Coordinates of C-alpha atoms in Angstrom, one line a residue:
Chain A
M1 CA 21.2 4.6 46.1
M2 CA 20.9 2.9 49.5
S3 CA 17.1 3.5 49.2
L4 CA 16.9 1.9 45.8
E5 CA 18.7 -1.2 47.0
K6 CA 15.7 -2.1 49.2
Y7 CA 13.3 -2.6 46.3
M8 CA 16.0 -4.6 44.3
P9 CA 15.6 -8.1 43.7
A10 CA 18.3 -10.6 45.1
W11 CA 19.5 -11.4 41.7
V12 CA 19.8 -7.8 40.6
K13 CA 21.7 -7.3 43.5
R14 CA 24.0 -9.9 42.9
I15 CA 24.8 -9.1 39.2
G16 CA 24.6 -5.2 39.9
L17 CA 22.1 -2.6 38.3
V18 CA 24.6 -1.6 35.8
T19 CA 24.9 -5.0 34.3
V20 CA 21.1 -5.6 34.3
L21 CA 20.6 -2.0 32.5
L22 CA 23.3 -3.3 30.0
L23 CA 21.7 -6.5 29.5
F24 CA 18.5 -4.7 28.7
V25 CA 19.8 -2.3 26.3
A26 CA 21.6 -5.6 24.6
G27 CA 18.2 -7.4 24.6
I28 CA 17.0 -4.5 22.7
V29 CA 19.7 -4.0 20.3
F30 CA 19.5 -8.1 19.5
W31 CA 15.7 -8.1 19.1
G32 CA 16.0 -5.3 16.9
G33 CA 18.8 -6.5 14.8
F34 CA 17.0 -10.1 14.6
N35 CA 13.9 -8.5 13.5
W36 CA 16.0 -6.1 11.0
A37 CA 17.4 -9.1 9.5
L38 CA 14.1 -10.9 9.1
E39 CA 12.7 -7.9 7.5
A40 CA 15.9 -7.4 5.1
T41 CA 15.5 -10.8 4.0
N42 CA 11.8 -10.2 3.6
K43 CA 12.3 -7.9 0.6
E44 CA 11.9 -8.3 -3.1
A45 CA 15.2 -6.6 -3.6
F46 CA 16.6 -9.6 -1.5
C47 CA 14.8 -12.3 -3.1
I48 CA 15.9 -11.3 -6.6
S49 CA 19.5 -10.6 -5.4
C50 CA 19.8 -14.3 -6.7
H51 CA 19.7 -14.8 -10.1
E52 CA 17.9 -18.0 -9.8
M53 CA 14.9 -15.9 -8.9
E54 CA 15.5 -13.0 -10.9
E55 CA 15.8 -14.8 -14.4
N56 CA 12.9 -17.1 -13.9
V57 CA 10.4 -16.5 -11.7
F58 CA 10.8 -12.7 -11.2
R59 CA 10.5 -12.3 -15.0
E60 CA 7.5 -14.3 -15.5
Y61 CA 5.9 -12.6 -12.5
Q62 CA 6.4 -9.2 -14.3
N63 CA 4.0 -10.1 -16.8
T64 CA 1.1 -10.5 -14.3
V65 CA -1.3 -8.5 -12.2
H66 CA 0.2 -8.9 -9.0
Y67 CA 3.3 -7.2 -10.6
T68 CA 1.3 -4.4 -12.6
N69 CA -2.2 -3.3 -12.5
R70 CA -4.7 -0.4 -12.8
T71 CA -4.0 0.8 -9.4
G72 CA -0.6 0.0 -8.5
V73 CA -1.0 -2.3 -5.6
R74 CA 1.3 -4.9 -5.8
A75 CA 2.0 -8.0 -3.9
T76 CA 5.6 -8.6 -3.7
C77 CA 7.5 -12.1 -3.2
P78 CA 7.2 -12.5 0.5
D79 CA 3.6 -11.3 0.4
C80 CA 2.5 -14.7 -1.0
H81 CA 5.8 -16.9 0.0
V82 CA 6.5 -16.1 3.6
P83 CA 3.6 -16.1 6.1
K84 CA 3.0 -13.3 8.1
E85 CA 2.2 -14.6 11.3
W86 CA 5.4 -15.0 13.7
G87 CA 5.4 -18.9 14.1
P88 CA 4.6 -20.2 10.6
K89 CA 7.2 -17.3 9.6
M90 CA 9.9 -18.3 11.7
I91 CA 9.2 -22.0 10.4
R92 CA 9.4 -21.1 6.7
K93 CA 12.3 -19.0 7.5
I94 CA 14.4 -22.0 9.0
Q95 CA 13.2 -24.2 5.9
A96 CA 14.8 -21.5 3.7
S97 CA 18.3 -22.7 5.3
N98 CA 17.7 -25.6 2.6
E99 CA 17.0 -23.0 -0.3
V100 CA 20.4 -21.6 0.9
L101 CA 22.3 -24.9 0.6
H102 CA 20.9 -25.4 -2.9
K103 CA 21.9 -21.9 -3.8
I104 CA 25.5 -23.0 -2.9
L105 CA 25.0 -26.3 -4.8
G106 CA 23.8 -24.4 -8.0
T107 CA 20.7 -26.8 -8.0
I108 CA 18.8 -24.4 -10.1
D109 CA 21.6 -22.0 -11.5
T110 CA 20.3 -22.2 -15.3
P111 CA 17.0 -21.7 -16.6
E112 CA 17.2 -25.4 -17.9
K113 CA 17.9 -26.6 -14.4
F114 CA 15.3 -24.6 -13.1
N115 CA 12.5 -25.7 -15.7
A116 CA 13.5 -29.4 -14.9
K117 CA 12.9 -28.7 -11.0
R118 CA 9.8 -26.4 -12.0
G119 CA 7.2 -29.4 -11.2
Q120 CA 8.7 -30.1 -8.0
L121 CA 8.9 -26.7 -7.0
A122 CA 5.3 -26.0 -7.7
Q123 CA 4.0 -28.6 -6.0
N124 CA 6.1 -27.7 -2.8
E125 CA 4.3 -24.5 -2.9
W126 CA 0.9 -25.7 -3.7
K127 CA 1.3 -28.1 -1.1
R128 CA 2.0 -25.4 1.6
M129 CA -0.5 -23.1 0.5
K130 CA -3.2 -25.8 0.5
A131 CA -2.3 -26.9 4.1
N132 CA -2.9 -23.4 5.4
D133 CA -5.9 -22.6 3.4
S134 CA -4.3 -20.3 1.2
Q135 CA -3.5 -17.9 4.2
E136 CA -1.2 -15.7 2.0
C137 CA -3.8 -15.2 -0.7
R138 CA -6.5 -14.4 1.8
N139 CA -4.1 -11.8 3.8
C140 CA -5.6 -9.5 0.9
H141 CA -8.5 -11.4 -0.7
R142 CA -11.2 -12.2 2.0
Y143 CA -14.0 -14.0 0.4
D144 CA -16.3 -12.9 3.1
Y145 CA -16.1 -9.5 1.9
M146 CA -16.3 -10.5 -2.0
D147 CA -19.0 -8.7 -4.1
Y148 CA -20.1 -11.1 -6.5
T149 CA -21.9 -8.4 -8.4
E150 CA -18.7 -6.7 -9.1
Q151 CA -17.4 -10.1 -10.3
G152 CA -17.3 -11.4 -13.9
D153 CA -19.9 -13.9 -14.6
R154 CA -17.6 -16.9 -14.3
A155 CA -16.1 -15.8 -11.2
A156 CA -19.3 -15.0 -9.4
R157 CA -20.6 -18.4 -10.3
M158 CA -17.7 -20.5 -9.4
H159 CA -16.6 -18.6 -6.2
P160 CA -19.8 -19.5 -4.2
Q161 CA -19.7 -23.0 -5.5
A162 CA -16.2 -23.6 -4.6
F163 CA -16.3 -22.1 -1.2
T164 CA -19.2 -24.4 -0.6
E165 CA -17.3 -27.3 -1.6
G166 CA -14.8 -26.2 1.0
K167 CA -12.0 -25.6 -1.7
T168 CA -9.2 -23.0 -1.1
C169 CA -7.8 -20.2 -3.6
I170 CA -4.7 -22.3 -4.7
D171 CA -6.9 -25.1 -5.7
C172 CA -8.0 -23.4 -8.8
H173 CA -5.7 -20.5 -9.1
K174 CA -2.5 -22.2 -9.7
G175 CA 0.0 -20.4 -12.0
I176 CA -1.5 -17.0 -11.8
A177 CA 2.1 -15.3 -11.0
H178 CA 4.6 -17.6 -12.6
Q179 CA 4.6 -20.0 -15.5
L180 CA 3.3 -23.6 -14.7
P181 CA 5.3 -26.9 -15.0
A182 CA 4.2 -29.3 -17.7
I183 CA 0.8 -30.3 -16.6
D184 CA -1.0 -33.3 -17.8
Q185 CA -4.3 -32.0 -19.1
H186 CA -5.1 -35.3 -21.4
I187 CA -4.8 -32.9 -24.3
G188 CA -2.0 -34.5 -26.1
K189 CA 0.8 -37.0 -25.9
Q190 CA 3.2 -34.3 -24.8
N191 CA 2.4 -33.8 -21.5
D192 CA 1.1 -37.3 -20.9
G193 CA 2.6 -38.3 -17.3
A194 CA 3.6 -34.9 -16.4
V195 CA 2.4 -33.2 -13.1
A196 CA -1.5 -33.8 -12.6
I197 CA -3.2 -30.5 -11.6
S198 CA -6.1 -31.0 -9.1
H199 CA -8.7 -28.5 -8.6
G200 CA -9.4 -29.4 -5.1
E201 CA -11.9 -32.1 -6.2
K202 CA -12.6 -35.2 -4.2
P203 CA -10.7 -38.2 -5.7
A204 CA -12.4 -39.0 -8.8
E205 CA -14.7 -41.6 -9.6
P206 CA -13.5 -43.1 -13.0
A207 CA -16.4 -45.1 -13.9
K208 CA -19.0 -42.4 -13.5
E209 CA -16.8 -40.1 -15.8
E210 CA -16.7 -42.4 -18.4
A211 CA -20.4 -42.9 -18.4
K212 CA -21.4 -39.5 -18.8
P213 CA -20.5 -38.4 -22.4
E214 CA -22.3 -41.4 -23.5
S215 CA -25.5 -40.4 -22.2
K216 CA -25.2 -37.2 -24.1
Chain B
M1 CA 26.5 9.9 -68.0
K2 CA 25.8 13.1 -66.5
L3 CA 22.2 13.6 -67.4
I4 CA 21.7 10.0 -66.0
T5 CA 22.9 11.1 -62.7
T6 CA 21.2 14.1 -62.5
L7 CA 17.7 12.6 -63.6
A8 CA 18.5 9.8 -61.1
L9 CA 19.1 12.3 -58.3
A10 CA 16.0 14.5 -59.2
A11 CA 13.9 11.4 -59.4
G12 CA 15.3 10.4 -56.1
I13 CA 14.4 13.6 -54.5
A14 CA 11.0 13.6 -56.1
L15 CA 10.3 10.2 -54.8
G16 CA 11.4 11.3 -51.3
G17 CA 9.4 14.3 -51.2
I18 CA 6.1 12.2 -52.1
G19 CA 7.3 9.8 -49.4
M20 CA 7.6 12.5 -46.7
A21 CA 4.4 14.2 -47.6
S22 CA 2.4 10.9 -47.5
A23 CA 4.0 10.3 -44.2
Q24 CA 2.8 13.5 -42.3
E25 CA -0.9 12.8 -43.3
L26 CA -1.1 8.8 -42.8
V27 CA -4.7 8.1 -43.3
N28 CA -6.1 4.7 -43.0
E29 CA -7.5 3.6 -46.2
I30 CA -10.3 1.8 -45.1
G31 CA -12.0 4.1 -42.8
G32 CA -10.6 7.6 -43.8
V33 CA -9.5 8.1 -40.3
T34 CA -6.0 9.1 -39.4
I35 CA -3.9 6.4 -38.0
E36 CA -3.5 8.5 -34.6
G37 CA -7.3 8.9 -34.3
N38 CA -7.5 5.1 -34.4
S39 CA -5.2 4.3 -31.6
K40 CA -7.5 4.8 -28.8
V41 CA -6.8 2.8 -25.7
N42 CA -10.4 1.9 -25.2
M43 CA -10.1 0.0 -28.2
F44 CA -8.1 -2.8 -26.2
K45 CA -10.3 -2.8 -23.3
P46 CA -12.0 -6.2 -23.3
E47 CA -15.5 -6.8 -23.2
K48 CA -17.3 -7.9 -19.7
D49 CA -18.2 -11.6 -19.5
Q50 CA -21.2 -12.2 -21.6
S51 CA -23.3 -15.4 -22.6
N52 CA -22.4 -17.1 -25.8
I53 CA -22.4 -14.7 -28.8
Q54 CA -24.5 -15.9 -32.1
R55 CA -22.6 -17.0 -34.9
N56 CA -22.5 -14.7 -37.6
F57 CA -22.4 -17.4 -40.3
Q58 CA -22.6 -21.2 -40.5
K59 CA -19.2 -23.0 -39.0
Q60 CA -18.1 -19.7 -37.5
P61 CA -15.7 -20.7 -34.9
P62 CA -17.7 -19.6 -31.8
L63 CA -16.2 -16.1 -30.4
I64 CA -15.1 -16.1 -26.8
P65 CA -17.5 -14.3 -25.0
H66 CA -15.3 -13.3 -21.9
S67 CA -11.9 -11.5 -21.2
I68 CA -8.9 -13.8 -21.6
K69 CA -6.6 -11.4 -19.9
G70 CA -3.4 -13.4 -18.4
Y71 CA -4.3 -16.7 -19.9
N72 CA -1.8 -18.3 -21.7
I73 CA -1.4 -21.2 -24.1
T74 CA 2.3 -22.6 -23.5
Q75 CA 4.0 -25.9 -24.2
N76 CA 3.5 -26.7 -20.7
F77 CA -0.3 -25.7 -20.0
N78 CA -3.3 -24.7 -22.1
K79 CA -5.4 -22.2 -19.9
C80 CA -8.3 -22.7 -22.3
M81 CA -8.6 -26.2 -21.8
D82 CA -8.4 -25.8 -18.2
C83 CA -12.4 -25.4 -18.4
H84 CA -13.3 -26.0 -21.8
S85 CA -11.8 -29.7 -21.9
K86 CA -14.2 -32.5 -22.0
E87 CA -13.2 -33.6 -18.2
R88 CA -13.4 -30.2 -17.0
A89 CA -16.5 -28.7 -19.0
E90 CA -18.9 -29.9 -16.8
E91 CA -17.9 -28.7 -13.5
T92 CA -17.0 -25.3 -14.9
G93 CA -20.1 -24.9 -17.0
A94 CA -17.8 -24.1 -20.3
T95 CA -18.6 -24.8 -23.7
K96 CA -17.3 -28.4 -24.3
V97 CA -14.6 -28.6 -27.1
A98 CA -16.3 -29.8 -30.3
K99 CA -15.8 -33.3 -31.6
S100 CA -14.4 -32.2 -34.9
H101 CA -11.2 -31.0 -32.6
Y102 CA -10.5 -34.7 -32.0
L103 CA -9.8 -35.5 -35.6
D104 CA -6.6 -35.3 -37.5
R105 CA -6.5 -34.0 -41.0
E106 CA -7.3 -37.6 -42.3
D107 CA -10.4 -37.5 -40.2
N108 CA -8.9 -40.0 -38.0
K109 CA -10.5 -40.0 -34.5
L110 CA -8.1 -39.1 -31.8
K111 CA -8.2 -39.9 -28.2
N112 CA -7.1 -36.1 -27.4
I113 CA -7.6 -32.6 -28.8
S114 CA -5.6 -32.8 -32.1
P115 CA -2.4 -31.0 -32.0
R116 CA -3.4 -28.8 -35.0
R117 CA -6.3 -27.6 -32.5
Y118 CA -3.8 -26.6 -29.9
F119 CA -3.7 -22.9 -30.2
C120 CA -7.1 -22.0 -29.7
M121 CA -7.1 -18.6 -30.5
Q122 CA -6.1 -19.1 -34.1
C123 CA -9.8 -19.4 -34.4
H124 CA -11.6 -18.3 -31.4
V125 CA -11.2 -14.6 -30.6
P126 CA -12.1 -12.6 -27.7
Q127 CA -14.3 -9.4 -28.3
F128 CA -13.4 -5.8 -27.7
D129 CA -15.4 -2.7 -27.9
A130 CA -14.0 -1.8 -31.2
K131 CA -16.4 0.0 -33.5
P132 CA -16.4 -1.3 -37.3
L133 CA -14.5 1.3 -39.3
V134 CA -16.8 1.0 -42.1
E135 CA -20.3 0.1 -42.3
N136 CA -20.8 -3.2 -43.7
T137 CA -23.9 -5.1 -45.1
Y138 CA -22.6 -8.6 -44.8
K139 CA -25.5 -11.2 -44.6
P140 CA -24.6 -15.0 -44.0
A141 CA -26.0 -17.4 -46.4
T142 CA -29.2 -19.1 -45.6
K143 CA -28.9 -22.3 -43.8
K144 CA -30.0 -25.5 -45.9
G145 CA -33.5 -25.8 -46.2
E146 CA -34.3 -22.0 -45.0

């Protein structure tokens, strides 16, 4: 022991070697536990343990390609809704405390209440994905590696065009995993004044748009 | 009375027997193919994207020349109109909805698609690789002046 003491920094001597080792172990336990808790709350089973998610968004998602498909590769809730990178993940996790609050308040605890909020909830998520360039899509779908010859005619035409225009996945691919809120598509009175859907285009030039059908 | 009961019973048994026999060899009346032989999974594989399909007769609602898997028409959103509406058609290269779809049943022009045209797939249908069950020799009527 005496020989070891020579190499110990002053602070180790002050609190003692045993305490240092205990702190080290405690650090591992706490960090491991922290990560375990993060992982546990990053599972589909955790998400749908709330009936708000299970009865609304999860059921809609079951009809989509990200739930069931030919090869059985899935994208579960956190794959799209929780960033993989540490920093953004922490930010999203802290924001989620707001969701816990609304779970307690019962803000969306019936399908009717959920649908009333659907527009707002969808727009939040569109905004988030637009801001990070659809990072969660691109974790799997990397457009540098897209083989347009394997894509359908429409996809092969639109993808390069959209990428050149600097669009991101969510600009066009809205409502692919869940039902959309009421969208004003200018095709009837019903959804007049509802959420306007953007396809990532630059602000419209109304004068030009009006003139075009006339010329045809 | 007894006779009637016996007769009814006999008839019932006979009918039941016929019913059972026909159930065993259910044959599709048009094709002469058994129902089992008909239900191939392949039938439900949508065709690959293709260019516009020629109409088979005048005023035929144009066929959908692409897969529509996962496309929904709901009260909230009409997926077809996401590309085919007049605002979007130019950008997406989709066929614009015809002018007739802007008329109500009294032929009044509307600003938007008439509600009776909202459900696109009532008339426009996607294509599947399903071979006709029987050969048909249908020919469309010639156009005016042909």
